């Protein structure tokens, strides 16, 4: 009778060991397949991030709000001020329209005076990357 009681824990232990070893073998043989478009998209994002130069430059923020109105504001600004660079930046949860890429604060303030006539809520910013 004592001999029968010892067999059950041995069988349970043997089953557990075999189960764990099978899991280990399965984990070692698994491979991850990644869609090639994902890597392409990631590379495009890296290019965009590298092209955005915001350090050591002054900008003017002319709008803060939702996506649709920011697009309208950007288009209207580009029609009126063709020689000043403008872009939309998303900072959760709002979209911002930043214009200019001025080297000095004095240059940015000169342009701000003119831009404030059309966009009265405009103000200077110096973005940090």
GROMACS .gro file of C-alpha atoms in nm:
model
  129
    1UNK     CA    1   0.000   0.000   0.000
    2UNK     CA    2   0.284   0.237   0.078
    3UNK     CA    3   0.431   0.154  -0.263
    4UNK     CA    4   0.109   0.265  -0.442
    5UNK     CA    5   0.105   0.601  -0.266
    6UNK     CA    6   0.456   0.679  -0.389
    7UNK     CA    7   0.373   0.610  -0.755
    8UNK     CA    8   0.113   0.885  -0.783
    9UNK     CA    9   0.343   1.176  -0.690
   10UNK     CA   10   0.611   1.030  -0.916
   11UNK     CA   11   0.367   1.013  -1.209
   12UNK     CA   12   0.249   1.368  -1.144
   13UNK     CA   13   0.604   1.496  -1.127
   14UNK     CA   14   0.695   1.312  -1.447
   15UNK     CA   15   0.395   1.462  -1.630
   16UNK     CA   16   0.481   1.812  -1.510
   17UNK     CA   17   0.845   1.777  -1.618
   18UNK     CA   18   0.745   1.654  -1.963
   19UNK     CA   19   0.491   1.935  -2.003
   20UNK     CA   20   0.741   2.206  -1.904
   21UNK     CA   21   1.011   2.063  -2.133
   22UNK     CA   22   0.763   2.063  -2.425
   23UNK     CA   23   0.679   2.428  -2.358
   24UNK     CA   24   1.047   2.514  -2.350
   25UNK     CA   25   1.106   2.340  -2.683
   26UNK     CA   26   0.809   2.517  -2.839
   27UNK     CA   27   0.931   2.853  -2.717
   28UNK     CA   28   1.277   2.794  -2.862
   29UNK     CA   29   1.142   2.702  -3.205
   30UNK     CA   30   0.895   2.989  -3.240
   31UNK     CA   31   0.970   3.282  -3.468
   32UNK     CA   32   0.810   3.621  -3.513
   33UNK     CA   33   0.700   3.727  -3.858
   34UNK     CA   34   0.677   4.099  -3.917
   35UNK     CA   35   0.498   4.267  -4.203
   36UNK     CA   36   0.758   4.439  -4.426
   37UNK     CA   37   0.531   4.742  -4.454
   38UNK     CA   38   0.579   4.802  -4.082
   39UNK     CA   39   0.954   4.851  -4.125
   40UNK     CA   40   0.892   5.080  -4.423
   41UNK     CA   41   0.648   5.289  -4.220
   42UNK     CA   42   0.893   5.310  -3.932
   43UNK     CA   43   1.167   5.432  -4.167
   44UNK     CA   44   0.936   5.699  -4.309
   45UNK     CA   45   0.854   5.818  -3.957
   46UNK     CA   46   1.226   5.841  -3.877
   47UNK     CA   47   1.285   6.053  -4.189
   48UNK     CA   48   1.003   6.290  -4.097
   49UNK     CA   49   1.129   6.328  -3.741
   50UNK     CA   50   1.482   6.395  -3.863
   51UNK     CA   51   1.365   6.660  -4.108
   52UNK     CA   52   1.179   6.863  -3.845
   53UNK     CA   53   1.434   7.110  -3.718
   54UNK     CA   54   1.304   7.306  -3.426
   55UNK     CA   55   1.612   7.374  -3.215
   56UNK     CA   56   1.755   7.726  -3.195
   57UNK     CA   57   1.475   7.874  -3.406
   58UNK     CA   58   1.183   8.098  -3.319
   59UNK     CA   59   0.834   8.030  -3.444
   60UNK     CA   60   0.497   8.200  -3.419
   61UNK     CA   61   0.195   8.002  -3.310
   62UNK     CA   62  -0.112   8.136  -3.486
   63UNK     CA   63  -0.370   7.872  -3.401
   64UNK     CA   64  -0.455   7.604  -3.144
   65UNK     CA   65  -0.757   7.381  -3.184
   66UNK     CA   66  -0.909   7.091  -3.377
   67UNK     CA   67  -0.777   6.926  -3.692
   68UNK     CA   68  -1.022   7.075  -3.943
   69UNK     CA   69  -0.979   7.434  -3.831
   70UNK     CA   70  -0.601   7.398  -3.813
   71UNK     CA   71  -0.599   7.282  -4.178
   72UNK     CA   72  -0.816   7.578  -4.280
   73UNK     CA   73  -0.592   7.819  -4.090
   74UNK     CA   74  -0.278   7.672  -4.248
   75UNK     CA   75  -0.418   7.699  -4.601
   76UNK     CA   76  -0.534   8.057  -4.544
   77UNK     CA   77  -0.196   8.154  -4.399
   78UNK     CA   78  -0.001   7.999  -4.687
   79UNK     CA   79  -0.216   8.188  -4.940
   80UNK     CA   80  -0.150   8.520  -4.768
   81UNK     CA   81   0.215   8.473  -4.663
   82UNK     CA   82   0.383   8.271  -4.937
   83UNK     CA   83   0.737   8.345  -4.822
   84UNK     CA   84   0.691   8.222  -4.461
   85UNK     CA   85   0.711   7.852  -4.381
   86UNK     CA   86   0.408   7.707  -4.198
   87UNK     CA   87   0.316   7.365  -4.059
   88UNK     CA   88   0.076   7.184  -3.828
   89UNK     CA   89   0.200   7.015  -3.512
   90UNK     CA   90  -0.008   6.778  -3.304
   91UNK     CA   91   0.037   6.794  -2.930
   92UNK     CA   92  -0.224   6.583  -2.753
   93UNK     CA   93  -0.515   6.674  -2.763
   94UNK     CA   94  -0.485   6.981  -2.988
   95UNK     CA   95  -0.340   7.078  -3.323
   96UNK     CA   96  -0.117   7.383  -3.346
   97UNK     CA   97  -0.023   7.590  -3.648
   98UNK     CA   98   0.335   7.716  -3.628
   99UNK     CA   99   0.473   7.959  -3.879
  100UNK     CA  100   0.820   8.084  -3.956
  101UNK     CA  101   1.164   7.957  -3.880
  102UNK     CA  102   1.337   8.266  -3.747
  103UNK     CA  103   1.700   8.271  -3.635
  104UNK     CA  104   1.662   8.557  -3.390
  105UNK     CA  105   1.392   8.678  -3.158
  106UNK     CA  106   1.407   9.026  -3.312
  107UNK     CA  107   1.329   8.886  -3.657
  108UNK     CA  108   1.042   8.682  -3.512
  109UNK     CA  109   0.898   8.983  -3.326
  110UNK     CA  110   0.904   9.192  -3.645
  111UNK     CA  111   0.701   8.928  -3.826
  112UNK     CA  112   0.474   8.877  -3.524
  113UNK     CA  113   0.360   9.242  -3.541
  114UNK     CA  114   0.245   9.195  -3.899
  115UNK     CA  115   0.089   8.852  -3.840
  116UNK     CA  116  -0.103   8.972  -3.532
  117UNK     CA  117  -0.307   9.203  -3.755
  118UNK     CA  118  -0.464   8.898  -3.920
  119UNK     CA  119  -0.424   8.646  -3.634
  120UNK     CA  120  -0.465   8.843  -3.308
  121UNK     CA  121  -0.403   8.544  -3.077
  122UNK     CA  122  -0.057   8.477  -3.221
  123UNK     CA  123   0.247   8.457  -2.996
  124UNK     CA  124   0.617   8.370  -3.009
  125UNK     CA  125   0.748   8.029  -2.921
  126UNK     CA  126   1.086   7.861  -2.919
  127UNK     CA  127   1.010   7.491  -2.949
  128UNK     CA  128   1.233   7.238  -2.783
  129UNK     CA  129   1.288   6.908  -2.960
   0.00000   0.00000   0.00000
